[in-house]
GROMACS .gro file of C-alpha atoms in nm:
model
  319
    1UNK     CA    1  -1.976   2.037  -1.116
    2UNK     CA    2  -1.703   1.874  -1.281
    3UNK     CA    3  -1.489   2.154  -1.231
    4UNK     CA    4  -1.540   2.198  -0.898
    5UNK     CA    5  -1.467   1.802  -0.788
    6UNK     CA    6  -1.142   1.861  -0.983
    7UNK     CA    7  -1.059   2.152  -0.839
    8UNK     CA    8  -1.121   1.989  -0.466
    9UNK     CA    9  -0.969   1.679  -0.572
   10UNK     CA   10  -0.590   1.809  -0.708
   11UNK     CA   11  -0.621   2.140  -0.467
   12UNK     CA   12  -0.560   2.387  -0.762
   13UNK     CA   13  -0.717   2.553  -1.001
   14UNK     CA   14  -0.438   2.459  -1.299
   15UNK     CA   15  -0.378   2.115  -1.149
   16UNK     CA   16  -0.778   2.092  -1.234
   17UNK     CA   17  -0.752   2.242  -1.596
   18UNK     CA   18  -0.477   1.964  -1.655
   19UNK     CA   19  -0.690   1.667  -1.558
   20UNK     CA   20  -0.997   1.790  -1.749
   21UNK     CA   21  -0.815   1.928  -2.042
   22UNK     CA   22  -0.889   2.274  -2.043
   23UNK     CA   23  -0.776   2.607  -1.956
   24UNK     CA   24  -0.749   2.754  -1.543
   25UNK     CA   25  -0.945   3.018  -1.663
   26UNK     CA   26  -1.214   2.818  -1.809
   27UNK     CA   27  -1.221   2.597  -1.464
   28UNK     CA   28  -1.230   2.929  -1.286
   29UNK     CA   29  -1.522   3.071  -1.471
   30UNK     CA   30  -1.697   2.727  -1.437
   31UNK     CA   31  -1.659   2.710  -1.045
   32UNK     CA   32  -1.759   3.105  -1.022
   33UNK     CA   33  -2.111   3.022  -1.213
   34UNK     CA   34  -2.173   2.729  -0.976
   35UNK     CA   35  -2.087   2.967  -0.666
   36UNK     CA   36  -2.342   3.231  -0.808
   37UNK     CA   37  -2.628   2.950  -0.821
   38UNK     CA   38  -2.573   2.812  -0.507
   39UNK     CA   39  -2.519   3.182  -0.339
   40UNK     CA   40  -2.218   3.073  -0.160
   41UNK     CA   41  -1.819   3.049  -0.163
   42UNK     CA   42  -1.694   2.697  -0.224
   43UNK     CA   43  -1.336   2.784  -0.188
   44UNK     CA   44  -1.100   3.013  -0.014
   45UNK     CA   45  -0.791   3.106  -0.234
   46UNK     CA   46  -0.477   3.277  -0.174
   47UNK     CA   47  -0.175   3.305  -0.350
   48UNK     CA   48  -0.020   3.005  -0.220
   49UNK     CA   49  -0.304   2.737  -0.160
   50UNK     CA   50  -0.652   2.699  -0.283
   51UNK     CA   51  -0.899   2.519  -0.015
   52UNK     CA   52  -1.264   2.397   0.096
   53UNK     CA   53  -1.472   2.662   0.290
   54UNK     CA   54  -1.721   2.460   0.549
   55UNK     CA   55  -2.005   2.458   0.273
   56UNK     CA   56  -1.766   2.388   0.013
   57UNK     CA   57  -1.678   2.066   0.198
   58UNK     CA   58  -2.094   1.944   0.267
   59UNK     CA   59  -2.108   2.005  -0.100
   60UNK     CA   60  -1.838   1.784  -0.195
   61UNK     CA   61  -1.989   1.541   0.022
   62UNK     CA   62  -2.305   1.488  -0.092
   63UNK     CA   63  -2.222   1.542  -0.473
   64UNK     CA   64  -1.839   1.366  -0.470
   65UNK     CA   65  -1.991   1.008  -0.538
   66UNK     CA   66  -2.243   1.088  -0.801
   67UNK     CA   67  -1.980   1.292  -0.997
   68UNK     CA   68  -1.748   1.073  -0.899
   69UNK     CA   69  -1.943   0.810  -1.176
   70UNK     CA   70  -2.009   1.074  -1.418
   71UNK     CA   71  -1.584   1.129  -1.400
   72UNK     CA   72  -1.563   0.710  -1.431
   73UNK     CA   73  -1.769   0.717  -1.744
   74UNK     CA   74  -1.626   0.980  -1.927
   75UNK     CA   75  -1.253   0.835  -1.838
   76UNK     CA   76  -1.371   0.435  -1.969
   77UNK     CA   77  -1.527   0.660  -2.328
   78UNK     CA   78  -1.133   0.885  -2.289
   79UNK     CA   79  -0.921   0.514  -2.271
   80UNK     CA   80  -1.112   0.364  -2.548
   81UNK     CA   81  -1.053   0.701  -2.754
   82UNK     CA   82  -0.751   0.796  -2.643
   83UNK     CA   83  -0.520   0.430  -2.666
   84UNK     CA   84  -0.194   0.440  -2.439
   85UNK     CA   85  -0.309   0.454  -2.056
   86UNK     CA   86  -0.260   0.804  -1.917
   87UNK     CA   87  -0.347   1.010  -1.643
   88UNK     CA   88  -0.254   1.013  -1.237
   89UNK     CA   89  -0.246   0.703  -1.028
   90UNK     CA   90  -0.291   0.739  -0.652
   91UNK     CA   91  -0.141   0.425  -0.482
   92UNK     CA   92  -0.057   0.354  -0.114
   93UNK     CA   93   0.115   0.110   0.065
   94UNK     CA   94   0.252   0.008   0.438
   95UNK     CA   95   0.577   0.131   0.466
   96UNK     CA   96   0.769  -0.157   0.471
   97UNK     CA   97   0.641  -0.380   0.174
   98UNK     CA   98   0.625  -0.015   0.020
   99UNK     CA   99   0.969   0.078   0.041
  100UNK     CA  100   1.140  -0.254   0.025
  101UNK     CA  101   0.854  -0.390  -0.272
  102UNK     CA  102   0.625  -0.147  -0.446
  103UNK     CA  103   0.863   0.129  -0.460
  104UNK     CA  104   1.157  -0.035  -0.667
  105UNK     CA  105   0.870  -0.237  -0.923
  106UNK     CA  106   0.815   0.113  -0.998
  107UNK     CA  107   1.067   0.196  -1.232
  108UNK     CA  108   0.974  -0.061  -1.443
  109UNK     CA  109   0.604   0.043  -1.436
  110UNK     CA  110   0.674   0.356  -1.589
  111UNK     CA  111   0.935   0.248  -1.854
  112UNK     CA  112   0.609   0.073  -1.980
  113UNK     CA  113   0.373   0.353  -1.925
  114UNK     CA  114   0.539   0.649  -1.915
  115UNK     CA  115   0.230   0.862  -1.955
  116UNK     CA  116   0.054   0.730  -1.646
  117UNK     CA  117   0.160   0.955  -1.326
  118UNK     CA  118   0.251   0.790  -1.051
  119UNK     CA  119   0.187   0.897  -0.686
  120UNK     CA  120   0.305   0.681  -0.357
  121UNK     CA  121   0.200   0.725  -0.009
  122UNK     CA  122   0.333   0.510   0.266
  123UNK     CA  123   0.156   0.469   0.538
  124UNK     CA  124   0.077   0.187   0.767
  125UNK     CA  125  -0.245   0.370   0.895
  126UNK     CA  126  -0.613   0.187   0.718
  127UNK     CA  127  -0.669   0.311   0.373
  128UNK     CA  128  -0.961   0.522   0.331
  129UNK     CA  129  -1.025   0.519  -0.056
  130UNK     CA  130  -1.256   0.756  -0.068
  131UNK     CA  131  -1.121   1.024   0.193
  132UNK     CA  132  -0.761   0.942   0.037
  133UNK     CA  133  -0.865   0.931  -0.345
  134UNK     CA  134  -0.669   0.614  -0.334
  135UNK     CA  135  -0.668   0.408  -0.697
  136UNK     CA  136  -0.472   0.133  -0.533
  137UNK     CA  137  -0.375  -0.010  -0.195
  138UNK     CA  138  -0.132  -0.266  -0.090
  139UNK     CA  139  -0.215  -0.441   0.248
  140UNK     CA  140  -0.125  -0.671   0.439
  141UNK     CA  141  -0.504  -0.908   0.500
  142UNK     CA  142  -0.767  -0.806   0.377
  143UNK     CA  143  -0.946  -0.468   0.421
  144UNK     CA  144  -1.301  -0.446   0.581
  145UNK     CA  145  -1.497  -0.311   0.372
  146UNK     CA  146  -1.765  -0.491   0.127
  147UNK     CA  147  -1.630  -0.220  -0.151
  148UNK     CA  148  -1.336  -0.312  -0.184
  149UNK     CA  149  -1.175  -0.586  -0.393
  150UNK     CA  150  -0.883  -0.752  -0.216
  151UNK     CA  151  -0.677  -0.945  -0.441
  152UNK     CA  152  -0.389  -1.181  -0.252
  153UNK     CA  153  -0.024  -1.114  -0.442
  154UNK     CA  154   0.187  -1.370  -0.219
  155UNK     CA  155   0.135  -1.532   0.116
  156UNK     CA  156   0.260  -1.364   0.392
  157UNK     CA  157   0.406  -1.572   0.685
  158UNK     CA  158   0.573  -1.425   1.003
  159UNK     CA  159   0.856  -1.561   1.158
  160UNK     CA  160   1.035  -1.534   1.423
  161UNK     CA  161   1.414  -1.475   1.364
  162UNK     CA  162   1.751  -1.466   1.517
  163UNK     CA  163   2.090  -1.358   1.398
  164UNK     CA  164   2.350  -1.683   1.417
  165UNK     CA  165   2.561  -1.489   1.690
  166UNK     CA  166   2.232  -1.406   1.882
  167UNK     CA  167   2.195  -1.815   1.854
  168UNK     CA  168   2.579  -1.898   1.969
  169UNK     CA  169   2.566  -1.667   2.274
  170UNK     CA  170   2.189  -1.704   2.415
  171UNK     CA  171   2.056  -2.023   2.260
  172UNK     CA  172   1.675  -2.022   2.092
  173UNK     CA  173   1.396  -2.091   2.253
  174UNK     CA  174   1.224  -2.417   2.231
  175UNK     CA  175   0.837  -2.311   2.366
  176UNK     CA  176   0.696  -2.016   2.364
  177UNK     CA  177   0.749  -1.961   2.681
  178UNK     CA  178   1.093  -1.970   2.679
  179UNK     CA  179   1.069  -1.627   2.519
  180UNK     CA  180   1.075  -1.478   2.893
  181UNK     CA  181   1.391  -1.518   2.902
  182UNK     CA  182   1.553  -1.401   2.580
  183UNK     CA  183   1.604  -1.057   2.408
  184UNK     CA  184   1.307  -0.928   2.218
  185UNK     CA  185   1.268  -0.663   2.002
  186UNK     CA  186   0.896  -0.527   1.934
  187UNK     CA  187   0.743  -0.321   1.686
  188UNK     CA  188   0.540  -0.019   1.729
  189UNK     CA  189   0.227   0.026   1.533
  190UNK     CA  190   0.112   0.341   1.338
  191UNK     CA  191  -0.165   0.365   1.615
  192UNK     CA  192   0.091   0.367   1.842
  193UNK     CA  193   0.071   0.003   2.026
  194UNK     CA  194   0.282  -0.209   2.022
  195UNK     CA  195   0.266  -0.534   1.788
  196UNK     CA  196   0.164  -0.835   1.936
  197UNK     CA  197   0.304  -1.166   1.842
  198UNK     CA  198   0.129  -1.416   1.714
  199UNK     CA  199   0.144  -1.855   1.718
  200UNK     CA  200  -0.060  -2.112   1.680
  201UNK     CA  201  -0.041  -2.369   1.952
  202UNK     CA  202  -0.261  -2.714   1.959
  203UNK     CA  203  -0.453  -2.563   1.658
  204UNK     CA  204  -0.544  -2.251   1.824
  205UNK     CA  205  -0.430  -1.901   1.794
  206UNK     CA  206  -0.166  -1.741   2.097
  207UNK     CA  207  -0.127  -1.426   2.098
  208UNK     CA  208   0.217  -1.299   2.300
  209UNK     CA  209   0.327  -0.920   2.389
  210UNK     CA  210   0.728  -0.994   2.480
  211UNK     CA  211   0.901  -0.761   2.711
  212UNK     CA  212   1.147  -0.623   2.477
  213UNK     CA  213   1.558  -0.543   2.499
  214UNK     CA  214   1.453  -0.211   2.276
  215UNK     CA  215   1.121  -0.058   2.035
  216UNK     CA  216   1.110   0.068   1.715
  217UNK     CA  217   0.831   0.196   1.499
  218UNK     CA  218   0.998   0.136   1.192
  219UNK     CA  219   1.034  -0.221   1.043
  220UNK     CA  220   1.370  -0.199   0.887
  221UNK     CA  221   1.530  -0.066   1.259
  222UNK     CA  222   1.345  -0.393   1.425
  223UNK     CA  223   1.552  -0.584   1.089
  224UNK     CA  224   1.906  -0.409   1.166
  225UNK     CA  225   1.843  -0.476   1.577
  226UNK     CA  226   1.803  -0.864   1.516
  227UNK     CA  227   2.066  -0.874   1.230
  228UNK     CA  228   2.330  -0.679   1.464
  229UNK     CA  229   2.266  -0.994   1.725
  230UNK     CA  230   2.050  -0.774   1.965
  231UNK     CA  231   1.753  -1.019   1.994
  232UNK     CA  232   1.459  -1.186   1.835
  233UNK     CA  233   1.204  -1.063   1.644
  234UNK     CA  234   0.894  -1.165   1.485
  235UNK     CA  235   0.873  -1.041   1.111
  236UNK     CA  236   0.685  -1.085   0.765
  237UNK     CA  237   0.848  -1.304   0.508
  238UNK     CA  238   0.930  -1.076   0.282
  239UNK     CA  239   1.170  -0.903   0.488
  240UNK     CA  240   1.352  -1.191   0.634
  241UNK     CA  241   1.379  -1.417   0.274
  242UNK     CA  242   1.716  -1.303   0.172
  243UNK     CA  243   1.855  -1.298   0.527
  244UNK     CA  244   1.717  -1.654   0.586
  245UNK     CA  245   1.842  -1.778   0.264
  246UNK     CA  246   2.200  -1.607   0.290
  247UNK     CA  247   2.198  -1.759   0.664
  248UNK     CA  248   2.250  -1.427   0.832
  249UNK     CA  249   1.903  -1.516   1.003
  250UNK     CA  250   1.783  -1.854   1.158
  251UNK     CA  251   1.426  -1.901   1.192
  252UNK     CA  252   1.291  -2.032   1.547
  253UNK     CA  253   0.950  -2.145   1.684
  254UNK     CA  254   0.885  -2.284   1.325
  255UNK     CA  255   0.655  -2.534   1.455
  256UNK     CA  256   0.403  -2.291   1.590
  257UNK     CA  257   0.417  -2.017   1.304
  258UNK     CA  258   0.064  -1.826   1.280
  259UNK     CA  259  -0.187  -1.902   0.960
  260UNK     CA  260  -0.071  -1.691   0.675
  261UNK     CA  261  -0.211  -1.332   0.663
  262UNK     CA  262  -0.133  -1.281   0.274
  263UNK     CA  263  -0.034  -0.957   0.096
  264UNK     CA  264  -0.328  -0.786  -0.093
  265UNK     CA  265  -0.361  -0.589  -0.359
  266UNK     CA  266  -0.691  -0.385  -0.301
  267UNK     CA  267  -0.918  -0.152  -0.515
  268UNK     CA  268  -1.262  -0.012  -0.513
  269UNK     CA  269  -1.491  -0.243  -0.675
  270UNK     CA  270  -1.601  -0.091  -0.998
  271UNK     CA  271  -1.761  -0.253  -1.332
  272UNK     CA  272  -1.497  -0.060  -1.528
  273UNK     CA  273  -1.154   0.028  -1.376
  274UNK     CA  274  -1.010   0.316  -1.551
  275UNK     CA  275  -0.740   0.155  -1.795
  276UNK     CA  276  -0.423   0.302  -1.602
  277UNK     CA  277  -0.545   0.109  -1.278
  278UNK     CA  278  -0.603  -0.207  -1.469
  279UNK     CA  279  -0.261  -0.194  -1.591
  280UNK     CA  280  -0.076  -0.094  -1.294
  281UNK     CA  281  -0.285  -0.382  -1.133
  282UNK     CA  282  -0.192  -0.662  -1.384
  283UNK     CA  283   0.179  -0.544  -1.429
  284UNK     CA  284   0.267  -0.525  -1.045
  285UNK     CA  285   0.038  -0.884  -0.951
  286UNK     CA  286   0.316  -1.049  -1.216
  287UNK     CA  287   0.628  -0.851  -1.106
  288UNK     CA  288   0.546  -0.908  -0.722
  289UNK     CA  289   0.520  -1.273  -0.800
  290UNK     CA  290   0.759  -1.316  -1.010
  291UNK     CA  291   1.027  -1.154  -0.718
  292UNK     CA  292   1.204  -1.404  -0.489
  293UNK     CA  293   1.063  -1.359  -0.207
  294UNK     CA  294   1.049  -1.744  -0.116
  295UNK     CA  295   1.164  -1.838   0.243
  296UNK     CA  296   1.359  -2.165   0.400
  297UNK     CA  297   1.075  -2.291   0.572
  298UNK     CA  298   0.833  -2.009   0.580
  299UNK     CA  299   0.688  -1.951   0.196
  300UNK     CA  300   0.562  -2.248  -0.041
  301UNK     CA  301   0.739  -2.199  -0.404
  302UNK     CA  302   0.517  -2.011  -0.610
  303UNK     CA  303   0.554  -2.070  -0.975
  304UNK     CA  304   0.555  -1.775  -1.251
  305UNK     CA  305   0.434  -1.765  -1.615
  306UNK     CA  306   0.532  -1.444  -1.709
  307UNK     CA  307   0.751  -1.426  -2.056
  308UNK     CA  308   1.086  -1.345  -2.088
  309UNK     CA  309   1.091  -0.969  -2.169
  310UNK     CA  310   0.857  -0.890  -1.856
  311UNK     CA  311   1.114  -1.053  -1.637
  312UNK     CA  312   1.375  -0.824  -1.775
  313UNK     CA  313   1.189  -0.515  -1.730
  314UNK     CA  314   1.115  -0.636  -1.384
  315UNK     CA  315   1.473  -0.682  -1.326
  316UNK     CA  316   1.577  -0.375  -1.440
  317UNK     CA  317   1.323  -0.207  -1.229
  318UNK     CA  318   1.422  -0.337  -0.931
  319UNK     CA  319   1.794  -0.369  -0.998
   0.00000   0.00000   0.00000
C-alpha cells in the first residue's frame, strides 16, 4: 500500500523508491503483489510516464487518507530518528506575492536546510491540499475550509495608486465616483473575471468594476501600466511599498481604503507536522515579517524580534 501511494504520489516508480528508501525494483515487486490481490492493473506504464488506470484512481481515493496517516506517523518516528529536516516540500503561492515574496526568501531557506527539497507552484487558482499534495500555501484571506490552519504573516491593504505624472496631467479623484472619469487599469482573475475594486464608504463595503484604459492578467503588467503614467490602479501593499515610499507612486482614495484582507500562511491541520513543514513554516513567518514591506499610509509598523544572524541570512536570500 505504501508503495503504491508513493508511486501515485511522485508519478514514478524510482521517484517512489527515493522517498521510501528502497530500491525501484523492490517498489515494483510491492505494487505487482497488490495488483495480483486486487485482480486488477493500478497503473499504465510506458517508457516515458507512469500513470493511474480508472480503478487505480477509486483506489487511491478511498485508501489515500488512511495511508496518508500511516505515511505521517512513520515520517514524525523518521525526524525524531533521523535529526536534520529532510525530504520534499510542496508549497504554492499566488503569483504575485510568490514571485515578488516567497520565491527570493527561498534561497535563504535552503542555505539553512539544504536537505529539505523544495518545490513552488504559482498559481492564483484555490489550493486544493489534498488534490495538489500541497505542504504549504500562501494566500491572500483565509481559505474555506475547517482543515486548514490559516496563519496571518502581514496585513494586507489595497490601495489605490497613481504615478506623479498620471497626478500632474489628470488630477486624482476626490470620491469614488470621480473614478468615471479617469484612466483605470483592471486586473484579470485566474477564473477569468475581472477584479473588482473594493472601498469602504460610511462604514460599509462598495464594491466598484471601473471601465478600464487597458487589462492585464498579470499583477506586475497592471504595476508597470500605472508606474509608466497610464492610469490608476488598485493594488496590494506589498507591491506598491517601495514605489510609495520612493514617491514614484501616490496613494489616492486613502480615506475609503477596504478592511485589511491579510496574507496567510496556510496548512492542513495536523497534531504533528512533519519537521521540514514546521521549519519552513517558522523560518518564512520571521523572514516575511521581518521584510519591509511597510507602506506611507497603508501598513501599521510591525515590529521584529528575530536575532541578528537570521536577518543576515534573510538578507542574503533576498539580496
Amino acid at each position: 500500500m505504501l508503495a503504491f501511494i508513493a508511486v501515485a504520489t511522485e508519478g514514478s516508480f524510482a521517484r517512489a523508491g527515493d522517498r521510501l528508501g528502497i530500491g525501484r525494483s523492490a517498489v515494483s515487486r510491492s505494487v505487482q503483489k497488490l495488483e495480483a490481490q486486487l485482480g486488477t492493473r493500478l497503473f499504465l506504464r510506458t517508457t516515458r510516464s507512469t500513470t493511474l488506470t480508472g480503478e487505480g484512481e477509486l483506489f487511491y481515493r478511498n485508501c489515500h487518507s488512511g495511508v496518508q496517516r500511516i505515511v505521517q506517523a512513520l515520517e514524525d518516528m523518521h525526524d525524531l530518528r533521523e535529526g536534520p529536516p529532510r525530504g520534499q516540500l510542496r508549497i504554492s503561492a499566488t503569483t504575485g506575492f510568490g514571485r515578488r515574496i516567497v520565491a527570493p526568501l527561498l534561497n535563504g531557506f535552503r542555505a539553512r536546510y539544504p536537505e529539505i527539497a523544495v518545490d513552488l507552484r504559482l498559481d492564483d487558482r484555490a489550493t486544493d491540499f489534498s488534490a495538489d499534495r500541497i505542504d504549504v500555501a500562501f494566500r491572500d484571506g483565509r481559505l474555506d475550509d475547517s482543515r486548514v490552519i490559516a496563519k496571518q504573516l502581514i496585513p494586507m491593504p489595497m490601495l489605490l495608486c497613481a504615478s506623479p505624472a498620471y497626478r500632474r496631467t489628470h488630477g486624482l479623484p476626490r470620491q469614488v465616483e470621480d473614478l468615471a472619469g479617469h484612466g483605470c487599469v483592471n486586473f484579470r482573475t485566474a477564473s477569468g473575471r475581472i477584479f473588482e475594486w473594493e472601498f469602504k464608504v460610511g462604514g460599509r463595503v462598495l464594491k466598484h468594476l471601473p471601465s478600464s484604459s487597458c487589462t492585464f492578467n498579470d499583477d506586475e503588467l497592471v504595476l508597470q501600466a500605472v508606474l509608466d503614467g497610464q492610469g490608476i490602479a488598485q493594488m496590494a501593499g506589498y507591491q506598491v511599498s517601495a514605489h510609495l515610499r520612493a514617491g514614484r507612486l501616490v496613494e489616492c482614495l486613502a480615506q475609503y481604503a477596504p478592511d485589511d484582507r491579510g496574507h496567510y500562511l496556510c496548512y492542513l491541520s495536523r497534531q504533528q507536522l512533519p519537521a521540514r513543514i514546521r521549519v519552513f513554516i517558522d523560518y518564512m513567518t520571521g523572514a516575511v515579517r521581518a521584510l519591509d514591506l511597510q507602506c506611507a499610509t497603508g501598513l501599521a509598523p510591525m515590529t521584529t524580534t528575530l536575532p541578528r544572524g537570521m536577518r543576515e541570512v534573510i538578507a542574503a536570500g533576498i539580496g
